[in-house]
Coordinates of C-alpha atoms and ligand atoms in Angstrom, one line a residue:
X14 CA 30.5 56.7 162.7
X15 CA 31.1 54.1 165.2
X16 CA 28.7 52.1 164.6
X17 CA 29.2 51.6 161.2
X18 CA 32.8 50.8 161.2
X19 CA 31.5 48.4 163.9
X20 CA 29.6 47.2 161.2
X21 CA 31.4 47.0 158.6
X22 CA 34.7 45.1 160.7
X23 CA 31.6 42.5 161.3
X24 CA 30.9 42.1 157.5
X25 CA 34.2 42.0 155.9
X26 CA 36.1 40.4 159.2
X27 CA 39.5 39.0 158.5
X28 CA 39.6 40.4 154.7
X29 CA 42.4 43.5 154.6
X30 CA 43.7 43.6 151.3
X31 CA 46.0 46.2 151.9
X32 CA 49.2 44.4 150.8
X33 CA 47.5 43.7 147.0
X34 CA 49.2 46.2 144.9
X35 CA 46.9 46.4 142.4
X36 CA 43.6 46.3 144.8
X37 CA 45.9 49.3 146.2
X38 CA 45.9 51.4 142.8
X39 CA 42.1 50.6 142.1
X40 CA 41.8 51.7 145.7
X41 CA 43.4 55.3 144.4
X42 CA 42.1 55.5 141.4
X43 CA 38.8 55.2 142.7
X44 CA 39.4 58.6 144.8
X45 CA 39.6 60.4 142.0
X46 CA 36.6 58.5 140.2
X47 CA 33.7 60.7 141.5
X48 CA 35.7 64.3 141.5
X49 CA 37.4 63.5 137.3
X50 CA 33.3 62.5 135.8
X51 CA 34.6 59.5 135.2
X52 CA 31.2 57.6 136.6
X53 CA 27.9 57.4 135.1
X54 CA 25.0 55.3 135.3
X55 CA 23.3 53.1 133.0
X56 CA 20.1 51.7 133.1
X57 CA 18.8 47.9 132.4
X58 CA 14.9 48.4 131.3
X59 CA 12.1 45.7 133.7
X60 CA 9.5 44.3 131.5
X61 CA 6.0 43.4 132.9
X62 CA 5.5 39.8 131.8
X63 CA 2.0 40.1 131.4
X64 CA 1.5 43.4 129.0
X65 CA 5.3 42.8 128.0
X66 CA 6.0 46.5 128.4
X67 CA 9.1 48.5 130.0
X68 CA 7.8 49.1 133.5
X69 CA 11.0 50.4 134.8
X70 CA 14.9 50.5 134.7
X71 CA 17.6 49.4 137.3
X72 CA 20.3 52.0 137.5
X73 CA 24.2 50.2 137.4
X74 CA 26.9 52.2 137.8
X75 CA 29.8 52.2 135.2
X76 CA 33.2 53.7 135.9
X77 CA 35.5 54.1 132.8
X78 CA 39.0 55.1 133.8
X79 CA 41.4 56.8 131.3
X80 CA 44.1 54.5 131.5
X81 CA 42.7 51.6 132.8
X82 CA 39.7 51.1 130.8
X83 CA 36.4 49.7 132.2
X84 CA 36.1 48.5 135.7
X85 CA 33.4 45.9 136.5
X86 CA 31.1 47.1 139.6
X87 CA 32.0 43.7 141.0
X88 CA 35.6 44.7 141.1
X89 CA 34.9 48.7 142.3
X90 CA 31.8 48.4 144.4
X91 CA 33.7 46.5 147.3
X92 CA 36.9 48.6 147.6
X93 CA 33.9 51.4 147.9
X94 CA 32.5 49.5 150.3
X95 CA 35.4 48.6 152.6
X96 CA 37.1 52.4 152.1
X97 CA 33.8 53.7 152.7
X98 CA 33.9 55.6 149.5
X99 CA 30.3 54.0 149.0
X100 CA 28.7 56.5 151.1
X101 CA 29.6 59.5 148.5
X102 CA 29.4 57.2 145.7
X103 CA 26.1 56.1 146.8
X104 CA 24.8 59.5 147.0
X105 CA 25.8 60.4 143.6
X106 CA 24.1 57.5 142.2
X107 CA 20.8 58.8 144.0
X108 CA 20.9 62.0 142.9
X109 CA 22.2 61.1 139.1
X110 CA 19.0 58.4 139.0
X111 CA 16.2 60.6 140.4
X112 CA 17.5 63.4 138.3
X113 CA 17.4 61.2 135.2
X114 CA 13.6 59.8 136.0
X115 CA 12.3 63.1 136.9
X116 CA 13.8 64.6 133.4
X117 CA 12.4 61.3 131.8
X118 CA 8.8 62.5 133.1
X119 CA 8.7 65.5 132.5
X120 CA 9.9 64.9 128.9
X121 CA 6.7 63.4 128.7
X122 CA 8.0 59.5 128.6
X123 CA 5.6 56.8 130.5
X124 CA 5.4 56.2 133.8
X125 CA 8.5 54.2 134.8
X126 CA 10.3 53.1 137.8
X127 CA 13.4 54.3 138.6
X128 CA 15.2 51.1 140.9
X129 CA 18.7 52.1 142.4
X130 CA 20.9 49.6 144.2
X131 CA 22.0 50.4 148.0
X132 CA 24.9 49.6 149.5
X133 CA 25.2 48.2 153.2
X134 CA 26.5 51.0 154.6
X135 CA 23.5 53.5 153.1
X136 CA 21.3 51.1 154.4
X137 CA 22.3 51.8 158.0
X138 CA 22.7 55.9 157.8
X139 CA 19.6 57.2 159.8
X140 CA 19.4 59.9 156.9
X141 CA 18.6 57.9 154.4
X142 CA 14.9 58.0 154.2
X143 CA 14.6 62.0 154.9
X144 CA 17.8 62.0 152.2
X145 CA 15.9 60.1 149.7
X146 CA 12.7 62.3 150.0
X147 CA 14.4 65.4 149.7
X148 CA 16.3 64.5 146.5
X149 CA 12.5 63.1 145.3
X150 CA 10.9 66.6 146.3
X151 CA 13.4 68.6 144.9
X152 CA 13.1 66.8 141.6
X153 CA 9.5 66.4 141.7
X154 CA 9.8 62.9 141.1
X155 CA 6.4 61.1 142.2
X156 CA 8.2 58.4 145.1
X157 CA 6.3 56.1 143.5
X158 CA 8.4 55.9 141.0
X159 CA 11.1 55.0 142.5
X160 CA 12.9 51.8 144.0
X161 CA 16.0 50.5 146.1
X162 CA 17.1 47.5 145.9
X163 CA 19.1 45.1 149.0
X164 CA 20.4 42.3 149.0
X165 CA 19.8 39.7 152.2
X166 CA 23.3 40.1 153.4
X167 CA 23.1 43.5 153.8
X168 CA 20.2 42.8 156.4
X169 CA 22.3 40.6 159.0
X170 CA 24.1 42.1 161.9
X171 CA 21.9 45.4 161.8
X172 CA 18.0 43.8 161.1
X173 CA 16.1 46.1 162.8
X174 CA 17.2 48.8 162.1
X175 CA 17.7 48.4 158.2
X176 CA 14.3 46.6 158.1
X177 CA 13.3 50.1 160.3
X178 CA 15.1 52.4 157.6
X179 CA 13.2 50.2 154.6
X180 CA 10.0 50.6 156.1
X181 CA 10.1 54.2 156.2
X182 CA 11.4 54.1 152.8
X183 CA 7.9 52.3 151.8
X184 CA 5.8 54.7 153.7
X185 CA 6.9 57.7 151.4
X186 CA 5.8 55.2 148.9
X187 CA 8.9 54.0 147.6
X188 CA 8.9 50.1 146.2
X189 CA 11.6 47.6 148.2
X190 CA 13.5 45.0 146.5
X191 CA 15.3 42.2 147.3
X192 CA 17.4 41.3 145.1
X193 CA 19.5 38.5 144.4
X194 CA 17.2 35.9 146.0
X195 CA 18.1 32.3 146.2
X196 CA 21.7 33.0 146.8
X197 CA 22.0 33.7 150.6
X198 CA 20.2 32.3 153.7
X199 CA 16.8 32.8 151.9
X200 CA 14.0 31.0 153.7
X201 CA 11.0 31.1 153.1
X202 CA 9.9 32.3 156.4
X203 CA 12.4 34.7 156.7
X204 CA 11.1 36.4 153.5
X205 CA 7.9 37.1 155.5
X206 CA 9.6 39.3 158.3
X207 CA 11.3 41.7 155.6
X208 CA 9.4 44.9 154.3
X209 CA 9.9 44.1 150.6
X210 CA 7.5 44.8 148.0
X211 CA 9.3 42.9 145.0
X212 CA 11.7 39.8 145.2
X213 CA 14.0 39.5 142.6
X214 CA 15.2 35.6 142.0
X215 CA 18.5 35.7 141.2
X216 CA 19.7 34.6 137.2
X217 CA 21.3 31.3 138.8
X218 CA 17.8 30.1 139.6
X219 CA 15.9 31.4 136.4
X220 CA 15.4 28.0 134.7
X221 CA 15.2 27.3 130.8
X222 CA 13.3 24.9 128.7
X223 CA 15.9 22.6 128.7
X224 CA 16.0 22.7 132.9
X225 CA 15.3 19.8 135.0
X226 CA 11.8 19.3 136.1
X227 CA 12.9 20.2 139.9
X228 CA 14.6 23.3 138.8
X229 CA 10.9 24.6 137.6
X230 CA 9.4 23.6 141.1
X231 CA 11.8 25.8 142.3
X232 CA 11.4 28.4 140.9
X233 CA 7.7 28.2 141.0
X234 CA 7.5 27.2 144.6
X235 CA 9.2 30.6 144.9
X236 CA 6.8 32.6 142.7
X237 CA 3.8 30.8 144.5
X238 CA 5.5 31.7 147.8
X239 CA 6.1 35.2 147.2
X240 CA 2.4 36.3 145.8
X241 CA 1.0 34.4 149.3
X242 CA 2.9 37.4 150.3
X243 CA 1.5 39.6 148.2
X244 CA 5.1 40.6 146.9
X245 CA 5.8 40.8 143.6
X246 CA 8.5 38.5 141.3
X247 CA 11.1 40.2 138.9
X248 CA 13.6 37.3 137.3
X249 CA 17.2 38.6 137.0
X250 CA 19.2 37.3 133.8
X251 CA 16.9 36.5 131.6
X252 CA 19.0 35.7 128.4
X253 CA 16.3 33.5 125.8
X254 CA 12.9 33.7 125.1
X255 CA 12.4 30.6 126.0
X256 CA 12.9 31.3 130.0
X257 CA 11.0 34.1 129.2
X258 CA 8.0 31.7 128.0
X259 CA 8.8 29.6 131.2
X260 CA 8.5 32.7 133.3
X261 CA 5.6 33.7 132.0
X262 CA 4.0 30.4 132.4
X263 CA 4.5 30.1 135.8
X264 CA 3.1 33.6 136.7
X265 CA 6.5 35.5 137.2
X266 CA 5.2 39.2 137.1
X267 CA 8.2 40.7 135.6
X268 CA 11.6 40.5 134.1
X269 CA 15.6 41.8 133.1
X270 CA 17.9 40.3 131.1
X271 CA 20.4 40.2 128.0
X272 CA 17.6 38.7 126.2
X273 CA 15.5 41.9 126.0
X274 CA 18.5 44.7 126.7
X275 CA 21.6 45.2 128.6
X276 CA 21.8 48.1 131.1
X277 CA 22.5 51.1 128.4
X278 CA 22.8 54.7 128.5
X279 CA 20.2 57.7 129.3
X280 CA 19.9 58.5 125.6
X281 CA 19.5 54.3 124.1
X282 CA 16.8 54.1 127.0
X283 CA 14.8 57.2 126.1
X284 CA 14.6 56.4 122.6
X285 CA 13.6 52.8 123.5
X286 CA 10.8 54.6 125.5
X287 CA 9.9 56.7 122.5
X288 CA 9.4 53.7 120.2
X289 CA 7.2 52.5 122.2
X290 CA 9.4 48.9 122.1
X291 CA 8.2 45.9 124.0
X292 CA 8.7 42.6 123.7
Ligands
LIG304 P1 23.0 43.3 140.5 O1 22.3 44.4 141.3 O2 22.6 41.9 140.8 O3 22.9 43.7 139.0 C1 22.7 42.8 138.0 C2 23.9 42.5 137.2 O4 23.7 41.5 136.2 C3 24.4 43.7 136.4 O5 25.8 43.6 136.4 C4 23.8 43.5 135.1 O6 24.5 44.2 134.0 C5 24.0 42.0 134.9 N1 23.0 41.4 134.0 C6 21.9 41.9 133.6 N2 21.2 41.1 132.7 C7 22.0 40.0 132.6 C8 21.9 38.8 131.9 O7 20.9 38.5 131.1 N3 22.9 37.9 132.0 C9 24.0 38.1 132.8 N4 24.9 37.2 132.9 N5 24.1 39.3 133.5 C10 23.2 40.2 133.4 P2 26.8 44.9 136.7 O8 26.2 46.1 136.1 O9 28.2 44.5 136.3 O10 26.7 45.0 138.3 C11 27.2 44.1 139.2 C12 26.8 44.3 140.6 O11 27.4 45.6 141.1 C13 25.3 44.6 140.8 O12 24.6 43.3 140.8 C14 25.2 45.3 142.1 O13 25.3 44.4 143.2 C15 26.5 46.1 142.0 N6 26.2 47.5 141.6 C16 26.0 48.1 140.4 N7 25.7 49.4 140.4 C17 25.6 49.7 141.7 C18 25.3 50.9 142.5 O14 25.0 52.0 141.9 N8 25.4 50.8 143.8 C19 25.7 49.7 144.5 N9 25.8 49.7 145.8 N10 26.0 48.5 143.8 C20 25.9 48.5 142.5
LIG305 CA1 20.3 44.9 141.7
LIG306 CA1 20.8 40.9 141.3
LIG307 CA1 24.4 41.2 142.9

């Protein structure tokens, strides 16, 4: 428990927000977010470029609060994280998502990856790994099927032993992201000391057909970069067919986005799986 507050005072140094009044009620409404139902999870399909069909979903949580309304995750998550809330948040969301994939398979639904986002602090819990397989055994979910995703951030301070907690994550068989590439410290030759199976290049540096000429060699010098590595490519934020098309071109192997779905409910995803829809 040390350590991680040790941690976490690194990360978030010099930002107490204690004296915000209404950071303070989001703070305590949160406490009661979990233990009312009043968080659920919905789940932004992953198309394979190539074949153009749904290859898996990326679980986002969604907190509706009876009074006031929809909270963004990019308002919630960090009072979570700072409060420490994450850690019991963060489990839910595991066991709501593997549930969810394991019912999907055994409804008979194809295969499809189940990607969950992690939070610093799950990252560094020694659990997490034997955590993660139990919840996949005891749903008799295939850990193939299933994904985390991190951000680069969430690797400083602690590098060993979260690049330590993601490789035994990948031995059980489970696929690595990182996600939001392009926006952090990102070089190239760091990319090559992290245990990540997929990189995910952030919606800021998915170009369109109108984009600059240097704005492609980015993103392709990226792409080109990343298969050297034998890692995969997913593009984040894909909102026109026309990036799509771009993507495509330059060999991205898969993609999320507005442009194909938002992140929607169990039930909208299910019978998106049943039609068979693709792009
Ligand atoms: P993220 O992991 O980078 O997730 C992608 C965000 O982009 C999601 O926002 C998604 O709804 C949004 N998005 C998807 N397609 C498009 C698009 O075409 N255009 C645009 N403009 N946006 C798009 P969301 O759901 O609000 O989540 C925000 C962030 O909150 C996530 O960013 C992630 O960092 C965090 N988050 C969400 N769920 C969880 C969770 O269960 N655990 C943790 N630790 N973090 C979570
Ligand atoms: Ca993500
Ligand atoms: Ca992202
Ligand atoms: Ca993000």
């Amino acid at each position: 428990a040390k350590r991680l507050g040790r941690n976490q005072a690194c990360i978030y140094a010099g930002a107490p927000h204690d004296d915000d009044p209404e950071r303070l009620a989001l703070e305590t409404a949160l406490r009661h977010a979990l233990r009312d139902e009043q968080l659920d999870l919905h789940y932004q399909p992953q198309l394979d470029l190539r074949h153009g069909r749904i290859v898996g979903v990326e679980a986002l949580l969604r907190w509706q609060h009876p009074k006031l309304g929809r909270i963004a995750p990019d308002r919630f998550i960090p009072i979570a994280e700072e409060t420490g809330m994450i850690v019991a948040i963060g489990d839910w969301v595991l066991c709501r998502a593997i549930e969810q994939a394991a019912a999907w398979q055994r409804a008979g639904l194809p295969p499809l990856r189940m990607a969950v986002n992690l939070s610093a602090r799950q990252l560094l819990q020694p659990e997490l790994a034997r955590r993660i397989e139990g919840l996949l055994d005891t749903a008799g979910l295939d850990p193939r099927l299933f994904g985390v995703e991190v951000t680069e951030s969430m690797l400083i301070g602690n590098f060993d032993q979260a690049v330590q907690h993601l490789q035994a994550l990948r031995t059980l068989g489970v696929e690595v992201s990182l996600d939001d590439f392009g926006t952090g410290y990102s070089s190239l030759s760091y990319l090559r000391r992290l245990p990540v199976d997929v990189v995910k290049i952030d919606r800021s540096l998915v170009p369109d057909v109108t984009a600059l000429a240097e704005d492609v060699s980015i993103t392709r010098a990226i792409i080109t970069m990343a298969h050297q590595l034998q890692m995969k490519v997913l593009a984040e934020g894909v909102e026109s067919e026309g990036q799509a098309v771009l993507l495509a071109a330059n060999q991205c192997d898969q993609m999320q986005g507005y442009w194909f779905s938002a992140a929607l409910p169990a039930a909208a995803v299910e019978t998106m799986l049943r039609d068979g829809r693709q792009i």
